Short mmCIF file of C-alpha atoms and ligand atoms in Angstrom, two decimals:
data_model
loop_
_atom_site.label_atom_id
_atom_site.label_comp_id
_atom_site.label_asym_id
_atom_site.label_seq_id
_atom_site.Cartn_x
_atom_site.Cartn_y
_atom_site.Cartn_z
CA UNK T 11 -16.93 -22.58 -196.11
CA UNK T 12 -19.90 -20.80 -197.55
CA UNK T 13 -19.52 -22.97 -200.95
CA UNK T 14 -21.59 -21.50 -203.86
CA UNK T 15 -23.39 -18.80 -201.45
CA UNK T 16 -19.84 -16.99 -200.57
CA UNK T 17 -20.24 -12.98 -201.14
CA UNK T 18 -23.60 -12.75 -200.01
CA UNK T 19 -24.85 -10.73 -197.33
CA UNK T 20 -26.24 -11.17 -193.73
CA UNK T 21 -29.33 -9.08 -195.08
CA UNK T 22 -30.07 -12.27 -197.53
CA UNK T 23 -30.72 -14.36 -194.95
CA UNK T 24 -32.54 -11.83 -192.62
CA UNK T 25 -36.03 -13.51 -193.86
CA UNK T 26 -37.07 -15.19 -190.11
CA UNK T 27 -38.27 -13.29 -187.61
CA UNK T 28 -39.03 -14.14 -184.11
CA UNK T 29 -42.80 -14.17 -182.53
CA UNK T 30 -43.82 -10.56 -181.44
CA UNK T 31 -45.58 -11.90 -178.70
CA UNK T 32 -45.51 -15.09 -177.07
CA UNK T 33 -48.05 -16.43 -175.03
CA UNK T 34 -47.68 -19.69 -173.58
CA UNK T 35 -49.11 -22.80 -173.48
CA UNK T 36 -46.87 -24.72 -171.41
CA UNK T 37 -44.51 -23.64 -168.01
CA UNK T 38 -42.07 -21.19 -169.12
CA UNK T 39 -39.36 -23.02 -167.31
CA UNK T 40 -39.99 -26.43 -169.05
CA UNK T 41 -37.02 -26.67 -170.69
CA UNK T 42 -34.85 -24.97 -167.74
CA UNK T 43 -31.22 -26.41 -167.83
CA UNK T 44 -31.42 -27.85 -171.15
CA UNK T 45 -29.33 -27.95 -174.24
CA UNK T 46 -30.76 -28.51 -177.43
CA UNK T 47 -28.35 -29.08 -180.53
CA UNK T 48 -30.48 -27.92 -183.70
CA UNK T 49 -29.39 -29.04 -187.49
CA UNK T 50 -31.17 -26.10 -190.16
CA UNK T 51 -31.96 -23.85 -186.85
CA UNK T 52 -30.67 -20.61 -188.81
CA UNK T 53 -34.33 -20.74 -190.95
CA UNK T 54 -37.97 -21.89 -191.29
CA UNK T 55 -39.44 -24.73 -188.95
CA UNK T 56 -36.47 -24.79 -187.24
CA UNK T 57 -35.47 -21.08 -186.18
CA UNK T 58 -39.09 -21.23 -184.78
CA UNK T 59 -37.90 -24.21 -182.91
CA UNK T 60 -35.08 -22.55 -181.12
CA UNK T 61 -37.41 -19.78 -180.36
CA UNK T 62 -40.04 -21.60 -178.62
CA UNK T 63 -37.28 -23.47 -176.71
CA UNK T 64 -34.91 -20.43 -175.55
CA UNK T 65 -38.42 -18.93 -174.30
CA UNK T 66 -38.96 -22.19 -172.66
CA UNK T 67 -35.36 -21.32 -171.00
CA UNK T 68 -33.85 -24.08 -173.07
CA UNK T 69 -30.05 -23.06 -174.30
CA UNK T 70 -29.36 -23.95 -177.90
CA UNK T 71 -27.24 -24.43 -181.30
CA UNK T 72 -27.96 -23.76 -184.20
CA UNK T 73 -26.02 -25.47 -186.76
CA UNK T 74 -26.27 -25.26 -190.57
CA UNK T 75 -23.39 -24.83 -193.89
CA UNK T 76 -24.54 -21.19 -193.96
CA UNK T 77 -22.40 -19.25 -190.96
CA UNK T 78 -23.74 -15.98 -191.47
CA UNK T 79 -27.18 -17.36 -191.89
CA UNK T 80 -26.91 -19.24 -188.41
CA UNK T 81 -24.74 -16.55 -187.19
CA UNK T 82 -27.82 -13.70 -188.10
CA UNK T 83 -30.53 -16.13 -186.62
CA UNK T 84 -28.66 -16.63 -183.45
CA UNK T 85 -28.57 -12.38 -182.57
CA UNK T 86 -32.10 -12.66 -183.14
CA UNK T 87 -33.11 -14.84 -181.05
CA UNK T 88 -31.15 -13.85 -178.28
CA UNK T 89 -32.05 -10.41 -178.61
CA UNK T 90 -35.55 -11.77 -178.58
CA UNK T 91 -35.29 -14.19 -175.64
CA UNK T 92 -32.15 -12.95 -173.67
CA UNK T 93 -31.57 -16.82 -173.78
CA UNK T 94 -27.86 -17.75 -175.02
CA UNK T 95 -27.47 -19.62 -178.62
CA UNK T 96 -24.82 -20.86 -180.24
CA UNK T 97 -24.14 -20.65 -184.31
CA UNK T 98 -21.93 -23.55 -185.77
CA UNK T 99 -21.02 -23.98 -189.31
CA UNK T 100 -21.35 -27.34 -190.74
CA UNK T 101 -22.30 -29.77 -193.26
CA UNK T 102 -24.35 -32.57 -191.85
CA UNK T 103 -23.36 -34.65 -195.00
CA UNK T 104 -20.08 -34.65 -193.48
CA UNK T 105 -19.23 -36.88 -190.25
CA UNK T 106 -15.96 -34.83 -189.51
CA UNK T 107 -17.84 -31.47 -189.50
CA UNK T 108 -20.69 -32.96 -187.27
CA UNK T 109 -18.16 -34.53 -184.96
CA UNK T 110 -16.39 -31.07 -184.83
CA UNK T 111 -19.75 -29.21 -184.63
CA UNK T 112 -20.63 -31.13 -181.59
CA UNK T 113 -17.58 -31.20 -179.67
CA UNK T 114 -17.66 -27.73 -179.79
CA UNK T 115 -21.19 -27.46 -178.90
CA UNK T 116 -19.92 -29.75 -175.54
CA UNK T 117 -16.93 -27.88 -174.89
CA UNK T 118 -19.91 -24.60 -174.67
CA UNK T 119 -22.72 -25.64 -172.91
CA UNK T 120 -21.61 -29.29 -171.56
CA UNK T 121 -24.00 -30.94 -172.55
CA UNK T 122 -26.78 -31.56 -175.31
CA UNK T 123 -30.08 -32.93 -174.07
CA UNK T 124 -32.15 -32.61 -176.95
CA UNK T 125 -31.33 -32.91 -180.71
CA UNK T 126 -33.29 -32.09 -183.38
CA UNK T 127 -32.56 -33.07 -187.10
CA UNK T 128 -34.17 -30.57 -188.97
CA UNK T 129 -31.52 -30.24 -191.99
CA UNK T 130 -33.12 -31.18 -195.11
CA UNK T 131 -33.45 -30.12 -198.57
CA UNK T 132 -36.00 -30.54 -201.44
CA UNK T 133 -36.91 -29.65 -204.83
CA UNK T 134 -40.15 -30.84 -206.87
CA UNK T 135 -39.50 -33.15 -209.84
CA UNK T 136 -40.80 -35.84 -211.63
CA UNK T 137 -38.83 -39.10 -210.94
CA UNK T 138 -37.87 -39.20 -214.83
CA UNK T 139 -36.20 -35.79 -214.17
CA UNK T 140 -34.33 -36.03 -211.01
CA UNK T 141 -30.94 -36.83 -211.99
CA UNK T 142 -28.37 -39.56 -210.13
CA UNK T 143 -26.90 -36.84 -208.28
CA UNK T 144 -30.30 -34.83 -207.01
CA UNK T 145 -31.34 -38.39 -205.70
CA UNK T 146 -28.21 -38.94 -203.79
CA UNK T 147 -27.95 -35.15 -202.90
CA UNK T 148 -31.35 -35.51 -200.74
CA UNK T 149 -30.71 -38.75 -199.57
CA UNK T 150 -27.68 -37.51 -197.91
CA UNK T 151 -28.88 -34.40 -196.25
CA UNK T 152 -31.62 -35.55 -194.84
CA UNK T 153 -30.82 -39.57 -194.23
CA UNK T 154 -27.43 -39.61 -194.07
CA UNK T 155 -27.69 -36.32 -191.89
CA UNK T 156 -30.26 -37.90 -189.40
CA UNK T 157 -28.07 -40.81 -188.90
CA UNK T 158 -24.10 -38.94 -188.40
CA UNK T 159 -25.56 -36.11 -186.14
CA UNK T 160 -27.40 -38.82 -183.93
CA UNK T 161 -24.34 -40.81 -183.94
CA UNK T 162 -22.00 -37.87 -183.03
CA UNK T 163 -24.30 -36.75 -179.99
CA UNK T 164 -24.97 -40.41 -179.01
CA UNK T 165 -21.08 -41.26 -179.02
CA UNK T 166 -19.63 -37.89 -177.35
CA UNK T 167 -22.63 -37.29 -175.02
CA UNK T 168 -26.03 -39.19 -174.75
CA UNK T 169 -24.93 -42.92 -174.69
CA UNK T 170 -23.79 -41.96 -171.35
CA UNK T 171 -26.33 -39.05 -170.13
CA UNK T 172 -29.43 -39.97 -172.10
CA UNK T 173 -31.71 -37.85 -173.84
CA UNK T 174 -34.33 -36.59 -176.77
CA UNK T 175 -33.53 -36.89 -180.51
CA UNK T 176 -36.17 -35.31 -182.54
CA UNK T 177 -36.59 -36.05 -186.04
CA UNK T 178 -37.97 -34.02 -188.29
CA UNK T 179 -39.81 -35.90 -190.96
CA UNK T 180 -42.19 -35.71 -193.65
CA UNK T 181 -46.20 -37.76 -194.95
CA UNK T 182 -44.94 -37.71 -198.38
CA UNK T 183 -43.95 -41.48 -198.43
CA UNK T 184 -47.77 -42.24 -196.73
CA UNK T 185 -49.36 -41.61 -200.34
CA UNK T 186 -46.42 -41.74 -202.66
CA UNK T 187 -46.58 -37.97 -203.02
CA UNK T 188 -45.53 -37.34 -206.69
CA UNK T 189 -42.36 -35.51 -208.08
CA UNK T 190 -41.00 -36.12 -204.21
CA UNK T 191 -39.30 -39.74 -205.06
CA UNK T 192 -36.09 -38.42 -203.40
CA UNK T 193 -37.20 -36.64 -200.34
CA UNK T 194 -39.99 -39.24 -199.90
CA UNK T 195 -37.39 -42.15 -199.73
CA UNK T 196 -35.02 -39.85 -197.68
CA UNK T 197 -37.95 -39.30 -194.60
CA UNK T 198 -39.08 -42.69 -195.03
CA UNK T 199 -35.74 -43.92 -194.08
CA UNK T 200 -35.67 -40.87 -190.97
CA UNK T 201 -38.38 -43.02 -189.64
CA UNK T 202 -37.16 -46.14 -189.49
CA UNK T 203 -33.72 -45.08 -187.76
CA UNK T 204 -36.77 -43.08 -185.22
CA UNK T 205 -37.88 -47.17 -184.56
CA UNK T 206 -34.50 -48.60 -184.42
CA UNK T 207 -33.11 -46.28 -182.58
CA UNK T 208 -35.48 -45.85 -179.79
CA UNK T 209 -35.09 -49.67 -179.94
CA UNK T 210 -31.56 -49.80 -179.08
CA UNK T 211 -30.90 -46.56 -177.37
CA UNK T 212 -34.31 -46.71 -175.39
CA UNK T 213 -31.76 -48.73 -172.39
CA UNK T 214 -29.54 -45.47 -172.04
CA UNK T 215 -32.68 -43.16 -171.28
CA UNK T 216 -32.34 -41.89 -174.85
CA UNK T 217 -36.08 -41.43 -176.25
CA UNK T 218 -36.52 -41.06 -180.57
CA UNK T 219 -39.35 -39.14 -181.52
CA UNK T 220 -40.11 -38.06 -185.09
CA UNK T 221 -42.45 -35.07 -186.12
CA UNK T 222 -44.10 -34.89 -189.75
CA UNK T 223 -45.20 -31.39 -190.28
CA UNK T 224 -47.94 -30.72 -192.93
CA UNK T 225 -47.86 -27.51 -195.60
CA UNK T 226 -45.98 -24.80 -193.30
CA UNK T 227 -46.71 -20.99 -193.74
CA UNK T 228 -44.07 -18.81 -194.39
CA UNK T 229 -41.14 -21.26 -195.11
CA UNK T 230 -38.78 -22.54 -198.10
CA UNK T 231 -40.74 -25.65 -197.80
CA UNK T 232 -43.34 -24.60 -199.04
CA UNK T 233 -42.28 -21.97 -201.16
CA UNK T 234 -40.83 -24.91 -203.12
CA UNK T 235 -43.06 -27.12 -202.75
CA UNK T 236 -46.55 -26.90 -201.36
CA UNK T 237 -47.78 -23.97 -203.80
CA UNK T 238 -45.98 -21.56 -202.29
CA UNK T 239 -44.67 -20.57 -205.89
CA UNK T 240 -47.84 -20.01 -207.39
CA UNK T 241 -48.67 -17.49 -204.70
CA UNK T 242 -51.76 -16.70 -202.78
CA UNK T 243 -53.80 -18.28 -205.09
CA UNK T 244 -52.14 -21.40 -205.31
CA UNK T 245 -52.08 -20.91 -201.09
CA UNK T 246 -55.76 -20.42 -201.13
CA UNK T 247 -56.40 -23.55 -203.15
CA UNK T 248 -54.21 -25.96 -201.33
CA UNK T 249 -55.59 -24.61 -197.51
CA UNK T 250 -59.32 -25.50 -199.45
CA UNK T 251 -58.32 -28.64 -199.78
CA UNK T 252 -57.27 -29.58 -196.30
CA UNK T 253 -59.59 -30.59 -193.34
CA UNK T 254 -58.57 -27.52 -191.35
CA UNK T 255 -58.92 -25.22 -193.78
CA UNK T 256 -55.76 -23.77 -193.39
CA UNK T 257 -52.13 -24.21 -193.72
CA UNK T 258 -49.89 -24.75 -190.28
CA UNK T 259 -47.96 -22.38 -189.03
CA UNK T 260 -44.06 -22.73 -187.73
CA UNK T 261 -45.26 -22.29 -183.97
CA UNK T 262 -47.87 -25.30 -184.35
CA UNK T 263 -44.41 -27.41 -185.02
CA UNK T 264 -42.43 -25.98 -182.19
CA UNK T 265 -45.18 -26.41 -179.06
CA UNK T 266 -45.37 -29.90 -180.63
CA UNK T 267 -41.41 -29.84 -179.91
CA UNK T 268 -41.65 -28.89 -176.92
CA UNK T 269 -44.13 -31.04 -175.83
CA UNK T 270 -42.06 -34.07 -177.14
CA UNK T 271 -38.50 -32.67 -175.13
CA UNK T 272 -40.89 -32.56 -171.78
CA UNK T 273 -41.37 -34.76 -169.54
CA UNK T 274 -44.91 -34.95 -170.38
CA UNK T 275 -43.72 -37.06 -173.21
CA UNK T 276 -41.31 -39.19 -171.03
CA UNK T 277 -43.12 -42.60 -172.55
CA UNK T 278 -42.96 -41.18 -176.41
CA UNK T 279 -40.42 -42.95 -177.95
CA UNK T 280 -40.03 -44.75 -181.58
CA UNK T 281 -43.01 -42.91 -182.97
CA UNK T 282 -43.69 -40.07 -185.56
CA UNK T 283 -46.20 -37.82 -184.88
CA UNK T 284 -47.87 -35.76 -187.79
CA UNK T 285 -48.56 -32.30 -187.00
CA UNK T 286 -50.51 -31.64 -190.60
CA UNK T 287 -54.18 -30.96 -189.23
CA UNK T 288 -54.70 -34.54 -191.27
CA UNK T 289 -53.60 -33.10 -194.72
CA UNK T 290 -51.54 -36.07 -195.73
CA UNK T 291 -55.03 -37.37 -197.07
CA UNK T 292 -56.57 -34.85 -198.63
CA UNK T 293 -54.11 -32.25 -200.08
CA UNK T 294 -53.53 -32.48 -203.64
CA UNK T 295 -51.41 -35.68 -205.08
CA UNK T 296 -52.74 -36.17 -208.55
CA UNK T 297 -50.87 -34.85 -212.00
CA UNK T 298 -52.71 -31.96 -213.11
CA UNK T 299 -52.76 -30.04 -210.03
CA UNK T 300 -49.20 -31.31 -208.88
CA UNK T 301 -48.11 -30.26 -212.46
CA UNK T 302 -49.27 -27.18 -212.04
CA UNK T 303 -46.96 -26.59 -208.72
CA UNK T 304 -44.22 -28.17 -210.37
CA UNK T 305 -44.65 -25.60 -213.58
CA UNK T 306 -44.45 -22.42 -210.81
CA UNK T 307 -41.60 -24.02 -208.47
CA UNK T 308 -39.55 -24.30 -211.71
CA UNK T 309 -39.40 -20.99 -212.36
CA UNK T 310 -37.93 -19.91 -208.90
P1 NAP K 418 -35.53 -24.54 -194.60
O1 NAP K 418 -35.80 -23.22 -193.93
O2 NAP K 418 -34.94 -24.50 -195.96
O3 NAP K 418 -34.64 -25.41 -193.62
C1 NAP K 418 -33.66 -26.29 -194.04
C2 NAP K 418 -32.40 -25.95 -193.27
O4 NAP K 418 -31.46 -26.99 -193.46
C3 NAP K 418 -31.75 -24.65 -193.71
O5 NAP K 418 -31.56 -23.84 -192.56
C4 NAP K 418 -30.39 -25.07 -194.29
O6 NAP K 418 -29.40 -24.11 -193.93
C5 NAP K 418 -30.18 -26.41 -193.60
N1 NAP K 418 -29.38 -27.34 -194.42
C6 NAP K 418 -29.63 -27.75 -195.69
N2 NAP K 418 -28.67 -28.59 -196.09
C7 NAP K 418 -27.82 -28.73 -195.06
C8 NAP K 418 -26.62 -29.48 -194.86
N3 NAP K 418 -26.13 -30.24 -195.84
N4 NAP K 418 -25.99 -29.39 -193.67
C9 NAP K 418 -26.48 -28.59 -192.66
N5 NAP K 418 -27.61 -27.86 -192.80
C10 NAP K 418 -28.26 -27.93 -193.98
O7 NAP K 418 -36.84 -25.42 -194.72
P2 NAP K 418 -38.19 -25.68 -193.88
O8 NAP K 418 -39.26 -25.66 -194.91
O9 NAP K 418 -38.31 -24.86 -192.67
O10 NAP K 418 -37.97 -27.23 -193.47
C11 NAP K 418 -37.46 -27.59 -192.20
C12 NAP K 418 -37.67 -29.08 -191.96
O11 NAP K 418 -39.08 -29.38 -191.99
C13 NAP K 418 -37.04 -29.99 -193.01
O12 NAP K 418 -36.58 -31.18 -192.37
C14 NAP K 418 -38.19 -30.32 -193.92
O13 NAP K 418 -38.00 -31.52 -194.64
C15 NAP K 418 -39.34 -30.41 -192.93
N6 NAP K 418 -40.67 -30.21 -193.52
C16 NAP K 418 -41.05 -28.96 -193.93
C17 NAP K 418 -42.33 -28.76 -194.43
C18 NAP K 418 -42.78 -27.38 -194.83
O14 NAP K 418 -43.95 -27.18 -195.16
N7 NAP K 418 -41.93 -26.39 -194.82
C19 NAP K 418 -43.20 -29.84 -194.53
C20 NAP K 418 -42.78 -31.10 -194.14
C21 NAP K 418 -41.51 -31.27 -193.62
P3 NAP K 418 -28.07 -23.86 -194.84
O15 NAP K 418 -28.56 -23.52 -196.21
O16 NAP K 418 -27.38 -22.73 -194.14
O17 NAP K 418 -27.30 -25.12 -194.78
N1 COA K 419 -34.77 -29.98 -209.78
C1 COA K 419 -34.03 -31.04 -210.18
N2 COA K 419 -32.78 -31.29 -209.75
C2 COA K 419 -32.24 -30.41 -208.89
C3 COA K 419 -32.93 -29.29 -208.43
C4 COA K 419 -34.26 -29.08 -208.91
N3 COA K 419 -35.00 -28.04 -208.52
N4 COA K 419 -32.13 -28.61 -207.57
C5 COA K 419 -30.98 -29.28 -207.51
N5 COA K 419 -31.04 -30.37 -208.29
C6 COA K 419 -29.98 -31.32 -208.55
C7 COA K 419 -28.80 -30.64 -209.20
O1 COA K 419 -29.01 -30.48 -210.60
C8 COA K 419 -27.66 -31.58 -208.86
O2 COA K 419 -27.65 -32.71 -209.68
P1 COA K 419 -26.62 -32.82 -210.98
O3 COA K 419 -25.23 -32.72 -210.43
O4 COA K 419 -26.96 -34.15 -211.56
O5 COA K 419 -26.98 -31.67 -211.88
C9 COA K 419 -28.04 -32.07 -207.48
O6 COA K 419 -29.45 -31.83 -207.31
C10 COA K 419 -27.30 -31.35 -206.38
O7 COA K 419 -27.49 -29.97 -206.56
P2 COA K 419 -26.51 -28.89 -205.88
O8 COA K 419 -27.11 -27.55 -206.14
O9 COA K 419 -25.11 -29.14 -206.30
O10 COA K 419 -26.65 -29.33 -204.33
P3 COA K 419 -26.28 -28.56 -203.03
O11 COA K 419 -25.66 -29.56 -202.15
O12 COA K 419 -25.57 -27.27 -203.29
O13 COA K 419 -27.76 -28.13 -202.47
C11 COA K 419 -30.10 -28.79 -202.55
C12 COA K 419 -28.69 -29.07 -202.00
C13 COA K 419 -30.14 -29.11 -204.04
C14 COA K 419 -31.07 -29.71 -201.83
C15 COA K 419 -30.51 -27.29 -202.41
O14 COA K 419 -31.78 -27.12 -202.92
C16 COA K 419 -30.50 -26.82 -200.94
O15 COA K 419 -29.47 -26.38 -200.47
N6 COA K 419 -31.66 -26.94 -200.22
C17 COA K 419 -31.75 -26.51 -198.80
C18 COA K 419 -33.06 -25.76 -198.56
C19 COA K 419 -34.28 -26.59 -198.86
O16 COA K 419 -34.31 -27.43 -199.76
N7 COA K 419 -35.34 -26.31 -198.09
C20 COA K 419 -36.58 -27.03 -198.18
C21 COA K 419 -36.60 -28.09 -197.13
S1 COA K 419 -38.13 -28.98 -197.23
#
């Protein structure tokens, strides 16, 4: 079940760590009597996402191909928010898996009332280097991922309960961000099904909403990607480029999530919001300094 990662140890994946201290912005109880169902919750953007929602009281699952990685990030962030999650292996590439993943997360909890797709992989390349397979690789993680775990919760529990399905996108189709052909198609796509879908599940109470985070501190995002590979000063230049001055951070995605599975965003639907501090139009998307990126993330 672990594929190519079997043998490794818990301590590999024992990167994420929960908030010290929380402080919040919103009720603590916000999320009270909710499920959320979490694709890629075991790391990164999403691990902080199950955080902030178990402290919001929120029950969740975290569900990725990695066991012991989701299995590791589950004890944490129990231990951290004496909240109950859930850790589910499977492959969202793979409708049976989903289908299984979600029954059992039903059979658990009882519900789901929030799902976020946050499953996704990347790599930087030029288009004249990514081979037939990387293409379709992405395009099935992240697309074809969206669309089977929306379809699995819809058919076995929203469609008749209604809900929040959260999309976790990406700006890099905005600009045509280069060496990203694959992962810029792939999110493109994510936010069309956000429009259709709120279109035609809208009726049974189910609202779409996608979020498009910006350069993220401290995840594999943008180790691979954003400069994270030529280290702090290739951190330092791309936060000098942005309107904020600074990268985001994983908690500046979460609140956003949680805002989005409140009801203070019961008339959000079929929209993406960025969460990027506006650096979609300013961080770097020219071939020198995108070369340069692409030079460091090929040697991790
Ligand atoms: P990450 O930690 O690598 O998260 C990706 C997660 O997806 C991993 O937990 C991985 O776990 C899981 N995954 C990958 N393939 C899967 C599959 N086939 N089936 C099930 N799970 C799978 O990366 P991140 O940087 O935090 O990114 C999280 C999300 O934010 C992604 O949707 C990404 O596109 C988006 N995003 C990130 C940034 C950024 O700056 N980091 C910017 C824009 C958008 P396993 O390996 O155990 O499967
Ligand atoms: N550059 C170019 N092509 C790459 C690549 C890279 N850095 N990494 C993988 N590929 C290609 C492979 O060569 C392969 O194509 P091929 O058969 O033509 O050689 C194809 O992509 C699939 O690779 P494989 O390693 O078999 O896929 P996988 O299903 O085991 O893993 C990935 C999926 C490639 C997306 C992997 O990077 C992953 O698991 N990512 C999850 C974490 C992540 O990307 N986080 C960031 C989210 S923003």
């Amino acid at each position: 079940m672990l594929g190519k990662m079997a043998g490794t140890k818990a301590s590999d994946f024992d990167f994420d760590v929960c908030m010290p201290t929380y402080d919040y912005v919103f009720q603590p109880d916000v999320l009270r009597n909710k499920v959320a169902f979490i694709t890629g919750g075991g790391s990164g953007i999403c691990f902080t996402i199950a955080e902030v929602f178990m402290r919001h009281k929120c029950q969740t699952v975290i569900a990725s191909r990695n066991l012991q990685r989701v299995q590791v990030a589950a004890k944490k962030l129990e231990e951290a928010t004496g909240v109950q999650c859930l850790a589910l292996q499977l492959d969202v590439r793979k409708p049976q898996d989903v289908m299984r993943g979600v029954d059992a997360a039903v059979d658990h909890f009882g519900q789901i009332d929030i799902l976020v797709n946050g499953a996704a992989g990347n790599f930087l390349v030029p288009a004249s280097g990514l081979s037939y397979n990387g293409f379709k690789t992405v395009m099935e993680i992240d697309t074809m991922g969206t669309y089977n775990t929306s379809k699995a919760v819809y058919d076995k529990y929203m469609s008749k309960h209604g809900g929040v399905i959260i999309n976790i996108s990406a700006t890099l189709a905005y600009r045509g961000q280069l060496f990203q052909l694959h992962a810029a198609a792939a999110k493109a796509a994510v936010d069309s099904m956000t429009k259709t879908l709120c279109n035609e599940w809208g009726p049974q109470g189910i609202r779409v909403v996608g979020i498009a985070p910006g350069p993220i501190a401290d995840t594999e995002g943008m180790r691979r990607l954003g400069g994270g590979a030529m280290g702090k000063q290739g951190l330092d230049q791309l936060a000098q480029n942005l309107p904020l001055q600074r990268v985001g951070t994983k908690r500046d995605i979460a609140e956003c999530a949680v805002f989005v599975a409140s009801p203070a965003a019961s008339y959000i639907s079929g929209h993406t919001m960025v969460v990027d501090g506006g650096s979609w139009m300013t961080d770097d998307n020219n071939l020198e300094a995108m070369g340069k990126r692409f030079m460091a993330s090929a040697k991790l």
